[in-house]
PDB file of C-alpha atoms in Angstrom:
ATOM      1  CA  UNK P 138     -12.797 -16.584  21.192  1.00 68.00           C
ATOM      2  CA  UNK P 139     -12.426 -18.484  17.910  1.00 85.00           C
ATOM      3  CA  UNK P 140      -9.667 -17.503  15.779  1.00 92.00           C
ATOM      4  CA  UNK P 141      -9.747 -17.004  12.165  1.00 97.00           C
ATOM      5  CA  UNK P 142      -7.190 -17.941   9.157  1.00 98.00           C
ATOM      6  CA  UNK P 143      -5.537 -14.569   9.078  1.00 98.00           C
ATOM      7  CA  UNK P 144      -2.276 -13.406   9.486  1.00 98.00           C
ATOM      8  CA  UNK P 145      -1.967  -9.486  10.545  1.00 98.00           C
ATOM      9  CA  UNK P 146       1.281  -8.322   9.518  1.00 98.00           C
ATOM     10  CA  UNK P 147       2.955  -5.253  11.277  1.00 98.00           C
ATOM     11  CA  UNK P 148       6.015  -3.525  10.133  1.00 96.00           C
ATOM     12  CA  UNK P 149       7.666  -1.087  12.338  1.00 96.00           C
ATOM     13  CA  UNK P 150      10.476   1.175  12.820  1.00 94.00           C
ATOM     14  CA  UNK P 151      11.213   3.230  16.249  1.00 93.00           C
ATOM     15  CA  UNK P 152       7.317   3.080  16.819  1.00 90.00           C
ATOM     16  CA  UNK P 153       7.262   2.627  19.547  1.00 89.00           C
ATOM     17  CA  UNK P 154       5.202   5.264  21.238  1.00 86.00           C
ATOM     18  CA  UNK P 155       2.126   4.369  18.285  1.00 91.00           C
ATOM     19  CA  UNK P 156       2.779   0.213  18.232  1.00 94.00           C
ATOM     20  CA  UNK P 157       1.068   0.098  21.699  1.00 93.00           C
ATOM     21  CA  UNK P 158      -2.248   1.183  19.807  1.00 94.00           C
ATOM     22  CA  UNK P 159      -2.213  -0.545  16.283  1.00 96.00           C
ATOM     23  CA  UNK P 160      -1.731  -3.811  18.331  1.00 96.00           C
ATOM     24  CA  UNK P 161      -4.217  -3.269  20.551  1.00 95.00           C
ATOM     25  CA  UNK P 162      -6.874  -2.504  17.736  1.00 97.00           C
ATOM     26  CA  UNK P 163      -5.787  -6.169  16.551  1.00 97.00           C
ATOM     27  CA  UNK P 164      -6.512  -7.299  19.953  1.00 96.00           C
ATOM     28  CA  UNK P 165     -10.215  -5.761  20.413  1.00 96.00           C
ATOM     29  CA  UNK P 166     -11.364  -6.995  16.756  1.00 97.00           C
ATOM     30  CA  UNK P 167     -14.882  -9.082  17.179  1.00 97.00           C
ATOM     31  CA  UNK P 168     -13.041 -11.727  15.071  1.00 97.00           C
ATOM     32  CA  UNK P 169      -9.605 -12.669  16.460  1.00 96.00           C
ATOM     33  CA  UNK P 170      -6.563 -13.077  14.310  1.00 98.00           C
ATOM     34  CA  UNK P 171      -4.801 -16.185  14.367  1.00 97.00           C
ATOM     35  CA  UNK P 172      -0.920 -14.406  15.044  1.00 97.00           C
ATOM     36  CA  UNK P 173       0.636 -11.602  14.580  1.00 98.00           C
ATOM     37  CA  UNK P 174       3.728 -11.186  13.080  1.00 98.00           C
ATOM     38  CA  UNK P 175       6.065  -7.830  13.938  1.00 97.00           C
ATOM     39  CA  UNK P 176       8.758  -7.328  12.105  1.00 97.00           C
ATOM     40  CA  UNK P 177      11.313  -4.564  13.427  1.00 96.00           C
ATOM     41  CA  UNK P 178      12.836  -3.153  10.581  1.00 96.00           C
ATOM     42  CA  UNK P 179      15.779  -2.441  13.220  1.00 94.00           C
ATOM     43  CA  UNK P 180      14.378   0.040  15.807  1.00 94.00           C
ATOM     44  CA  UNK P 181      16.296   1.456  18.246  1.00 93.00           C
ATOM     45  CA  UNK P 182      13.460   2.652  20.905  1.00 91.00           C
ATOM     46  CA  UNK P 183      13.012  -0.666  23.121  1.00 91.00           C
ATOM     47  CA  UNK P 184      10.661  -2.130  20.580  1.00 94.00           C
ATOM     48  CA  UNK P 185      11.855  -5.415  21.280  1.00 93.00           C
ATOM     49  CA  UNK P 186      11.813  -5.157  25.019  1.00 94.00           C
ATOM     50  CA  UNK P 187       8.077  -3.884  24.764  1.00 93.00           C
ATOM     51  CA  UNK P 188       6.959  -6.838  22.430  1.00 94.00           C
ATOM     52  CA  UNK P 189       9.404  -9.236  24.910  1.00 92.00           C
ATOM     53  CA  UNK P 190       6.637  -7.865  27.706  1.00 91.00           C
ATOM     54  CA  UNK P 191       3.605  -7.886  25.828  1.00 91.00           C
ATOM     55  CA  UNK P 192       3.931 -11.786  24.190  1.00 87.00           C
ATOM     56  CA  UNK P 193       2.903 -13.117  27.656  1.00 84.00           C
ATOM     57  CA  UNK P 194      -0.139 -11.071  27.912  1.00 86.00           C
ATOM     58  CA  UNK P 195      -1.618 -11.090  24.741  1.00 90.00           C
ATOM     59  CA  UNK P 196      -4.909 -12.917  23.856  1.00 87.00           C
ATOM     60  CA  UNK P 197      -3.240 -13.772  20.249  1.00 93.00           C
ATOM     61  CA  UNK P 198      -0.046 -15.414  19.416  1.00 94.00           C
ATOM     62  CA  UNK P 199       2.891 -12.692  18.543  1.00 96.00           C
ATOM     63  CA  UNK P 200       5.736 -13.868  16.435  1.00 96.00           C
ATOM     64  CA  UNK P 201       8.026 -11.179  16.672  1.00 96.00           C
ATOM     65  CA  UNK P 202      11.150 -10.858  14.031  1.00 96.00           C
ATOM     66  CA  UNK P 203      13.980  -8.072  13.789  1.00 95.00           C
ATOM     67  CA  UNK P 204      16.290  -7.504  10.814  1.00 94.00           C
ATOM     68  CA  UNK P 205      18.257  -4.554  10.045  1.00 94.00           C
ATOM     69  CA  UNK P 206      16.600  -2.110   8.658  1.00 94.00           C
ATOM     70  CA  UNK P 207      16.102  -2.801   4.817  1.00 94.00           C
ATOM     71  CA  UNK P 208      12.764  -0.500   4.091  1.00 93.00           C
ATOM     72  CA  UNK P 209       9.060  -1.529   4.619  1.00 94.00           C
ATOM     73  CA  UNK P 210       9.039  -3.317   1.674  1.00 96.00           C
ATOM     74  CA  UNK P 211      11.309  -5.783   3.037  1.00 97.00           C
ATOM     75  CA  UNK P 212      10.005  -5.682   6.114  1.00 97.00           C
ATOM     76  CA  UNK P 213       6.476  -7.015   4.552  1.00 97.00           C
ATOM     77  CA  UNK P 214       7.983  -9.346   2.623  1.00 98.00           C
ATOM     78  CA  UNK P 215       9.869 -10.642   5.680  1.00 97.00           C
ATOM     79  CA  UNK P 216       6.539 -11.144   7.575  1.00 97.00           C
ATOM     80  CA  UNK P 217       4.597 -12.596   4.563  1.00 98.00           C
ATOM     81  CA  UNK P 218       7.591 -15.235   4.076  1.00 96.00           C
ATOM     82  CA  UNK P 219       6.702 -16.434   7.469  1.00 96.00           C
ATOM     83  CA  UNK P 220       2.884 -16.184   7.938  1.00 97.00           C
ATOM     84  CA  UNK P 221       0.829 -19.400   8.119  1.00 96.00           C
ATOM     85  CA  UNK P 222      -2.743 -18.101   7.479  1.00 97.00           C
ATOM     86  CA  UNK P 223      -5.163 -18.141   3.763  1.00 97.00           C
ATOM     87  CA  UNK P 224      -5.307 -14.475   4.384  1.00 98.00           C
ATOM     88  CA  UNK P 225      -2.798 -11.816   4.970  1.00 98.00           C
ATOM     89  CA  UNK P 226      -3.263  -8.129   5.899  1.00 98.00           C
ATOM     90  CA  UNK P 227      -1.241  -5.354   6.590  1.00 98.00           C
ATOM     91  CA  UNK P 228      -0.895  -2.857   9.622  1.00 97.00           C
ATOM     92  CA  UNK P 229       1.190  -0.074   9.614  1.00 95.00           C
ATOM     93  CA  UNK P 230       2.084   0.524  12.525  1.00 94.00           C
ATOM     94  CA  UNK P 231       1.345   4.213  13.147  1.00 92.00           C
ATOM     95  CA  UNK P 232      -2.441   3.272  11.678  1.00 95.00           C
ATOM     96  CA  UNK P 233      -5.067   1.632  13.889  1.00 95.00           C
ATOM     97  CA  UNK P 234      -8.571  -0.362  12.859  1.00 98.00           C
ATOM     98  CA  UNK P 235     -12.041  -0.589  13.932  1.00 97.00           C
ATOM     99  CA  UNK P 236     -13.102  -3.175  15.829  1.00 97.00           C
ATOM    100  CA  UNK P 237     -15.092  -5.201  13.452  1.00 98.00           C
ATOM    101  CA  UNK P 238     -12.609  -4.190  10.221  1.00 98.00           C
ATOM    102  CA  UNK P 239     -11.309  -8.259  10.148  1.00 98.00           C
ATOM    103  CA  UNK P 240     -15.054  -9.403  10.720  1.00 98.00           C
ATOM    104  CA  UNK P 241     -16.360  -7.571   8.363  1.00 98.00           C
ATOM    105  CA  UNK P 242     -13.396  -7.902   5.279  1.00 98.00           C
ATOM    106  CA  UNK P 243     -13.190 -11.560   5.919  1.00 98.00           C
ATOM    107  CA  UNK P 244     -16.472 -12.162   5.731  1.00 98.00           C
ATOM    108  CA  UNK P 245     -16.981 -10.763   2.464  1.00 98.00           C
ATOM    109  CA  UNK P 246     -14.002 -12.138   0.905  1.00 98.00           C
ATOM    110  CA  UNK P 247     -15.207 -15.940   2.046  1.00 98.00           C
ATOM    111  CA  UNK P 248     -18.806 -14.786   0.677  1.00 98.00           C
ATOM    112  CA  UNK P 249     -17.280 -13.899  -2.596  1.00 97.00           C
ATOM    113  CA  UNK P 250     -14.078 -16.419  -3.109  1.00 96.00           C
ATOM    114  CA  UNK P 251     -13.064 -15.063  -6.903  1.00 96.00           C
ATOM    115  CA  UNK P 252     -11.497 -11.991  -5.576  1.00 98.00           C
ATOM    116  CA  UNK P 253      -8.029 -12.341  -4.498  1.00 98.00           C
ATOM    117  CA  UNK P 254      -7.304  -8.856  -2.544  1.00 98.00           C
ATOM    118  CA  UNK P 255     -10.063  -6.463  -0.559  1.00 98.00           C
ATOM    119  CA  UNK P 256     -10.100  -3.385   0.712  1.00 98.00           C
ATOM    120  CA  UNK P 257     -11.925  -1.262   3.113  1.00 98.00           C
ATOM    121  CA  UNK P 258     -13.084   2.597   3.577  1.00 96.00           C
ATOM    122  CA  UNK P 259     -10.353   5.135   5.866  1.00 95.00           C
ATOM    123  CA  UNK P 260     -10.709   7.899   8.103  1.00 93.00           C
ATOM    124  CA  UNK P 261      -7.427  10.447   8.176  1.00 87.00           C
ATOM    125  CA  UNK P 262      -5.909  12.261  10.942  1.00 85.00           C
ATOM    126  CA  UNK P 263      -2.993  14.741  10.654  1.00 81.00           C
ATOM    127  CA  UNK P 264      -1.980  15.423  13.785  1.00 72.00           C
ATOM    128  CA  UNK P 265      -5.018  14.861  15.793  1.00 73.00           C
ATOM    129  CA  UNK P 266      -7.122  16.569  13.670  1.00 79.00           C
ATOM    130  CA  UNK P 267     -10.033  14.746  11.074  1.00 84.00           C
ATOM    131  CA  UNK P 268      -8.985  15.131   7.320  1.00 81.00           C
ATOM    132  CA  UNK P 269     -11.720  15.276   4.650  1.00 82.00           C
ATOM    133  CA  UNK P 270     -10.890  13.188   1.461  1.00 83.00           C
ATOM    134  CA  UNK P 271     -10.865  14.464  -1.956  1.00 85.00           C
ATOM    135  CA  UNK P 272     -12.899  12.548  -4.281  1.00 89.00           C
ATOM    136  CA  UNK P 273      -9.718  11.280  -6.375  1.00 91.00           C
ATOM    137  CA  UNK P 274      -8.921   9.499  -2.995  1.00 90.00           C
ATOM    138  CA  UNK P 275     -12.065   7.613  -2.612  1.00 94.00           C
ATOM    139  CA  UNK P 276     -11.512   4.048  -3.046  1.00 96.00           C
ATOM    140  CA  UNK P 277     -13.368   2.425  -5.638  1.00 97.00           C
ATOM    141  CA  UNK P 278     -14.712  -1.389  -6.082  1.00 98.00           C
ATOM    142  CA  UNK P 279     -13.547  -3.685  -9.509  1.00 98.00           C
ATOM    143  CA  UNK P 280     -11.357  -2.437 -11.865  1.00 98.00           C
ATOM    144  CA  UNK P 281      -9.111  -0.148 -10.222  1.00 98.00           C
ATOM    145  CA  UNK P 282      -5.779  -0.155 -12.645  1.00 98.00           C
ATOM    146  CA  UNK P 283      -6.899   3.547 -13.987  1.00 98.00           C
ATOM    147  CA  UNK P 284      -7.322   4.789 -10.656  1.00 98.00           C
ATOM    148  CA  UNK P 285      -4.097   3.180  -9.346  1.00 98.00           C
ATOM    149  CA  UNK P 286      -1.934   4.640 -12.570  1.00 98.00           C
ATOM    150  CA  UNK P 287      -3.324   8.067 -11.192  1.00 96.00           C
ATOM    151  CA  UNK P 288      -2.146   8.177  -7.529  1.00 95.00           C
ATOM    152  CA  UNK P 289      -1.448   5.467  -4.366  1.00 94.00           C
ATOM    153  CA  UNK P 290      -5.145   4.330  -4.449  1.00 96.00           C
ATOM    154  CA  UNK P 291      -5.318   1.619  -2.092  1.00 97.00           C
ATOM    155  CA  UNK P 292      -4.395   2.469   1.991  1.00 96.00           C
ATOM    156  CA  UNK P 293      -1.848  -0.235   2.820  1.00 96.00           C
ATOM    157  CA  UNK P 294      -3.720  -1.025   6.438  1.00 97.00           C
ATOM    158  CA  UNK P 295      -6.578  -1.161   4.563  1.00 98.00           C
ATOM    159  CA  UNK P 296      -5.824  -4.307   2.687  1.00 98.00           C
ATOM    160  CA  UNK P 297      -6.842  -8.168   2.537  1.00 98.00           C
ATOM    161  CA  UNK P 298      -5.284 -10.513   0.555  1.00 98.00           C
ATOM    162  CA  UNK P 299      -5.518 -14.418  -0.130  1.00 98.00           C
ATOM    163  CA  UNK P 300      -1.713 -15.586   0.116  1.00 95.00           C
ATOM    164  CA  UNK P 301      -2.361 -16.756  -3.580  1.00 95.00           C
ATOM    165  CA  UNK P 302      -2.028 -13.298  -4.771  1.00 97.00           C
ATOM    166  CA  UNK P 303       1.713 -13.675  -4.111  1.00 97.00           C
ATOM    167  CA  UNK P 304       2.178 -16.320  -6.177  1.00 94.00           C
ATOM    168  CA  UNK P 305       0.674 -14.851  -9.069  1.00 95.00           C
ATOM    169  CA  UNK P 306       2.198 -11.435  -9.158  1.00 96.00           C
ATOM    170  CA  UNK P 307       5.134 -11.569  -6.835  1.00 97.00           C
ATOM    171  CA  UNK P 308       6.194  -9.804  -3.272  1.00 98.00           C
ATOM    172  CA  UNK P 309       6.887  -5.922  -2.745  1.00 98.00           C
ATOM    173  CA  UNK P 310       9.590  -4.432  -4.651  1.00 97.00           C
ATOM    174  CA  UNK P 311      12.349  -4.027  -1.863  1.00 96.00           C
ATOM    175  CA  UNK P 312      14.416  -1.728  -4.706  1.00 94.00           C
ATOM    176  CA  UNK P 313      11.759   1.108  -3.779  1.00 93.00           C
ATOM    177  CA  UNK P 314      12.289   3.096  -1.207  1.00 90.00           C
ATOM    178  CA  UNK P 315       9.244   4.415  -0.920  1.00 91.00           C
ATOM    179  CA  UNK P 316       6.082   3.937  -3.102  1.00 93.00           C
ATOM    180  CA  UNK P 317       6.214   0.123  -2.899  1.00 96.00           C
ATOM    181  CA  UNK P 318       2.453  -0.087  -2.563  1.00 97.00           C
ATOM    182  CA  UNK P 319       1.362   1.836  -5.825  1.00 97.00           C
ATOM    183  CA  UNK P 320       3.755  -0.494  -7.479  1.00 98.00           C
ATOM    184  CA  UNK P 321       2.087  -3.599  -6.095  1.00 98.00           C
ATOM    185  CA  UNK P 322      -0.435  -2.107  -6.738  1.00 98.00           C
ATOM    186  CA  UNK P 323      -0.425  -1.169 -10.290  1.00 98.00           C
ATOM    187  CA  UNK P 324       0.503  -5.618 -10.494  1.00 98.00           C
ATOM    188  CA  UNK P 325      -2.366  -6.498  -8.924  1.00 98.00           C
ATOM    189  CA  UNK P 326      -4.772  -4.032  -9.985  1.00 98.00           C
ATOM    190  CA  UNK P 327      -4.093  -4.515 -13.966  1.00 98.00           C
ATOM    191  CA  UNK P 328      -4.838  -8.757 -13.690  1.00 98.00           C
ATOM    192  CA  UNK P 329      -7.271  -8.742 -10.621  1.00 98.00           C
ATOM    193  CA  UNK P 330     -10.175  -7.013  -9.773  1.00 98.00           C
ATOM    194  CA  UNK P 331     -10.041  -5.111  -5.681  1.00 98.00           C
ATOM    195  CA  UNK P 332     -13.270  -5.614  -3.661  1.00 98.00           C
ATOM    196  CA  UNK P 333     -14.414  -2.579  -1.760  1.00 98.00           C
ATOM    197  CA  UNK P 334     -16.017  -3.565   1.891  1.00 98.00           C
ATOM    198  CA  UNK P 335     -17.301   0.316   1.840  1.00 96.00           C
ATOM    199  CA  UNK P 336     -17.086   0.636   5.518  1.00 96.00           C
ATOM    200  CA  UNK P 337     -14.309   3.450   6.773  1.00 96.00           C
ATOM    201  CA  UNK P 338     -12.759   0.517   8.927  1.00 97.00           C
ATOM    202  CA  UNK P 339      -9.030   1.747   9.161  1.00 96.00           C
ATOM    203  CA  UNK P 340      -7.791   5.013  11.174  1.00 94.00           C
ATOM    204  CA  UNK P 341      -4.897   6.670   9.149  1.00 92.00           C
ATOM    205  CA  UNK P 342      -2.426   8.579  11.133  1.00 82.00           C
ATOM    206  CA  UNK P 343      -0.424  11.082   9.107  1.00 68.00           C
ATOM    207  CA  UNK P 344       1.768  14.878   9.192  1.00 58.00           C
ATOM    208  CA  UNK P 345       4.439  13.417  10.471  1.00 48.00           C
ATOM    209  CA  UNK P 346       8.320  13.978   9.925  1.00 56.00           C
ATOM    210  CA  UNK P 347       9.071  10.241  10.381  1.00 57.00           C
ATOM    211  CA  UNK P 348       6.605   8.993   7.962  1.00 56.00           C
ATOM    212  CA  UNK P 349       8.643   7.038   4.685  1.00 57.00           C
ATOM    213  CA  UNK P 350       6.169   9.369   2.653  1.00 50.00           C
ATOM    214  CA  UNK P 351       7.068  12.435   4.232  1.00 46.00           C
ATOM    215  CA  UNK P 352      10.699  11.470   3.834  1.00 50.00           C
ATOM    216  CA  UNK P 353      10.818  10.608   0.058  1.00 47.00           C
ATOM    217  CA  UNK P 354       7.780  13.416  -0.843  1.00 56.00           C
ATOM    218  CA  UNK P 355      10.451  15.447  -3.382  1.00 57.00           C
ATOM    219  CA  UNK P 356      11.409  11.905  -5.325  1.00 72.00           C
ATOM    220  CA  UNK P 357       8.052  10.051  -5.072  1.00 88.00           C
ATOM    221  CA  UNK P 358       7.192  11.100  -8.651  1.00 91.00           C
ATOM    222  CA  UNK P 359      10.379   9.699  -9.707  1.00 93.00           C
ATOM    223  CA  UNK P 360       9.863   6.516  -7.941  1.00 95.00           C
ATOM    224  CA  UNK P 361       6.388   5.754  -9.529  1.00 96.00           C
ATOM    225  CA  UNK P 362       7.623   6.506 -12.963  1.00 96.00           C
ATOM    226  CA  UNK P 363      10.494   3.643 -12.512  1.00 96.00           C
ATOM    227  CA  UNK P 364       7.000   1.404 -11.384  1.00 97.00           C
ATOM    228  CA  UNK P 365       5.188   1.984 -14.734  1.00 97.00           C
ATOM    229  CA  UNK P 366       8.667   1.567 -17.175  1.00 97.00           C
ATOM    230  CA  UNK P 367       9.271  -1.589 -15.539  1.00 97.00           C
ATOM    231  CA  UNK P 368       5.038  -2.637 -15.710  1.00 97.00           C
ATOM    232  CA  UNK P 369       5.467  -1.642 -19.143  1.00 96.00           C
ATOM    233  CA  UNK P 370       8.768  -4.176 -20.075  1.00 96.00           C
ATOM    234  CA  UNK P 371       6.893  -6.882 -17.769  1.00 96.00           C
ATOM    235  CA  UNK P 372       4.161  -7.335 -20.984  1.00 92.00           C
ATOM    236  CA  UNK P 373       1.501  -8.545 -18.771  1.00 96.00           C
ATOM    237  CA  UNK P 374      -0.973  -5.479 -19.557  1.00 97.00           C
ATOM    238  CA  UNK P 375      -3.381  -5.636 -22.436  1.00 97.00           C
ATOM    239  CA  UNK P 376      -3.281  -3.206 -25.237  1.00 95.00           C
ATOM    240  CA  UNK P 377      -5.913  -0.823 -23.933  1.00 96.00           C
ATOM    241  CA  UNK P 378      -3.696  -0.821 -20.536  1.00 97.00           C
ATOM    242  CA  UNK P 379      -0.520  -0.049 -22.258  1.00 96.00           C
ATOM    243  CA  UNK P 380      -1.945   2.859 -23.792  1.00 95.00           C
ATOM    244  CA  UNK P 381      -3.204   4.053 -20.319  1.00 96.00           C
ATOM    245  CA  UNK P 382      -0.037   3.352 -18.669  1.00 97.00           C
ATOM    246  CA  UNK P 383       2.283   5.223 -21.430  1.00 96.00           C
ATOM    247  CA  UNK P 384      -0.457   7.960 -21.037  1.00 96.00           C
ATOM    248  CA  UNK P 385       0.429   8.584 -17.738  1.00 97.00           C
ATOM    249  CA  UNK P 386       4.041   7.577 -17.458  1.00 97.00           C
ATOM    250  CA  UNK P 387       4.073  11.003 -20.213  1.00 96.00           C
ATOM    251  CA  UNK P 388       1.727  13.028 -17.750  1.00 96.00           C
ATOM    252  CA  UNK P 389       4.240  11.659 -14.744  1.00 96.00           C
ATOM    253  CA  UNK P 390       7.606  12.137 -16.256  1.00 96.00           C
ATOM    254  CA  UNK P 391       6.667  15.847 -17.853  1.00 96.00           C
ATOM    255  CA  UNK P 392       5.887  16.741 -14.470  1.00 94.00           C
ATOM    256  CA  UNK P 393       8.276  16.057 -13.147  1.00 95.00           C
ATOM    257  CA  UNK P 394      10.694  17.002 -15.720  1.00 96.00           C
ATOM    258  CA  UNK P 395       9.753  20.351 -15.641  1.00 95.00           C
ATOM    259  CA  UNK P 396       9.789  20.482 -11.826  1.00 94.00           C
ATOM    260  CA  UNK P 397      13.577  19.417 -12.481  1.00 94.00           C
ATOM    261  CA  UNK P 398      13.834  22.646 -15.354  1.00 94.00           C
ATOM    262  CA  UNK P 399      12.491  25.253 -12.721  1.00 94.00           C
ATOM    263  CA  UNK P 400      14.792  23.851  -9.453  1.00 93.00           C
ATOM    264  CA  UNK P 401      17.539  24.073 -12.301  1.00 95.00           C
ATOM    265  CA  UNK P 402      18.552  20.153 -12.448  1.00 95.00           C
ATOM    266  CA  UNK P 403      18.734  20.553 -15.928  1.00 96.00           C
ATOM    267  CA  UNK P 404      19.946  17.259 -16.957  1.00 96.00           C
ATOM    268  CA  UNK P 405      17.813  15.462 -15.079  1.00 95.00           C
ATOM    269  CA  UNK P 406      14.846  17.246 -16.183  1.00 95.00           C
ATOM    270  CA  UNK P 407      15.895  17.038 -19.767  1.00 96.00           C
ATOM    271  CA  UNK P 408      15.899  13.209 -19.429  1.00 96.00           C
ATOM    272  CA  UNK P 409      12.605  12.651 -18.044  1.00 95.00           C
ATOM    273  CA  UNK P 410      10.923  15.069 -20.527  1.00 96.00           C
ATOM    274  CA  UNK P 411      13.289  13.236 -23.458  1.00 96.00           C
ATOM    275  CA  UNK P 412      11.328   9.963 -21.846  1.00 95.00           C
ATOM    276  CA  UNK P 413       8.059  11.850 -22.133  1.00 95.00           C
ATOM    277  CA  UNK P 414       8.795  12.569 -25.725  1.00 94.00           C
ATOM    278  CA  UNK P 415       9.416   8.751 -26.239  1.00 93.00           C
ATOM    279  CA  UNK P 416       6.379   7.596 -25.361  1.00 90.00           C
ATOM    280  CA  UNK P 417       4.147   9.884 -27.434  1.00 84.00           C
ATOM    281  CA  UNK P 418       4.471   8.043 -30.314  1.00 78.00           C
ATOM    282  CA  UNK P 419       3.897   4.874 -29.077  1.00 73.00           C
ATOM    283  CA  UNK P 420       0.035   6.172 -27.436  1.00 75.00           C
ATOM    284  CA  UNK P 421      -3.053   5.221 -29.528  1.00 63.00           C
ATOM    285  CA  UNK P 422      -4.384   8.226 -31.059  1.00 51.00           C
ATOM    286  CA  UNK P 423      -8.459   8.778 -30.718  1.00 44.00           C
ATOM    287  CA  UNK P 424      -9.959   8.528 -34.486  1.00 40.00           C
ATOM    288  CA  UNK P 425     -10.938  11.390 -36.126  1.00 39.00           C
ATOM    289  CA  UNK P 426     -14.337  11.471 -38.003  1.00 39.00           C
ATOM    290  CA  UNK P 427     -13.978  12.386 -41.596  1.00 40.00           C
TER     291      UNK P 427
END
């Protein structure tokens, strides 16, 4: 089979027991891959040994790189700093796709060359069991930067991008813990329009102790608040998005600072709702008729 110029990037830490399947969804896609990079972001379940096995086997080169473990960020970053492809996307490795999901998202991004990032439709599963999205969770096509400010609107596996994209906005934020992707988000999303291949062509897995989400779910808040102070101080948004970004850095930050008031970390709930009060000011107010 004919490969094609993309790179599928798959971060992974102890894994093991779910890497088996996300690779072999890569491996029964209509349109093959050109390589696939893994980067262990220091597992400690035979990972290694398992790729070690599976290189000789597979249909698609597998470039296979270990570092201690520094965060998926990092770990993305890692893999993107050594792809070779035009296009780049991104496979958790407890997530699986469809079999035509590269077919299908690379074929629309050659058909329509001005957009510099795509992505597709998901199906959830917690635990086995089918999840129905809400309607806030639906992705949407164009300008996304409201819907991005709002909540993590783009599923990482999901996601195509042109290795330009990098260049313009930068890599992942390794400083973040967690919520990495509705930061790089948020850069993308308020200088580039997303295309939406509305096809539910990636498998989410979720409900799971392990899961970097799961893990940070008390501080995430926190961490997406940092995202939209520092989008703020980067002065690349346009007035109208400044005002919709200190909008809901406010909504954010009183949130949370009250979550702070009730669990009594005073201090730390006085700041953020001191940083709500900040802002205030500085949003455009809607005129009045006389």
């Amino acid at each position: 089979m004919l490969s094609h110029p993309v790179s599928v990037i798959i971060p992974t830490y102890n894994r093991n027991d779910f890497l088996r399947e996300a690779l072999n969804s890569v491996f029964r896609q209509s349109a093959r891959c050109a390589e696939i990079i893994v980067v262990d972001d220091g597992s400690t379940d035979g990972t290694e040994e398992f790729i070690s096995g599976l290189k000789a086997e597979s249909p698609t080169p597998i470039h296979y790189l270990k570092q201690k473990n520094k965060g998926p960020a990092a770990a993305r970053n890692f893999g993107i700093s050594l792809s070779s492809q035009e296009y780049i996307t991104f496979l958790d490795s407890d997530d699986h796709w469809r079999k035509r999901k590269i077919q299908y998202q690379l074929g629309a991004m050659q058909k329509q060359p001005d957009y510099l990032i795509s992505h597709t439709r998901e199906k959830w599963y917690r635990k086995g069991e089918h999840l129905n999205q809400k309607k806030k969770h639906i992705p949407r096509h164009g300008d996304i930067f409201s819907h991005c400010l709002e909540l993590c609107a783009v599923g990482m596996s999901t996601v195509m991008v042109r290795r330009d994209l990098f260049d313009e906005i930068g890599l992942f934020d390794e400083s973040l813990p967690c919520c990495e992707d509705y930061d790089f988000w948020l850069r993308a999303s308020c200088r580039y329009p997303f295309l939406l291949v509305d096809e539910p062509l990636t498998i989410k897995e979720g409900g799971r102790d392990d899961q970097v989400s799961h893990q940070y779910r008390v501080g995430m808040d926190k961490l997406r608040i940092e995202s939209l102070e520092k989008l703020l101080k980067a002065n690349v948004l346009t007035p109208e998005q400044a005002t919709m970004t200190r909008k809901e850095l406010v909504k954010k930050a009183t949130i949370y600072g009250n979550g702070c008031m009730r669990h009594d970390r005073v201090q730390e709930g006085q700041e953020y709702l001191a940083l709500a009060r900040s802002m205030e000011p500085n949003i455009e107010q809607p005129e009045t008729r006389p």
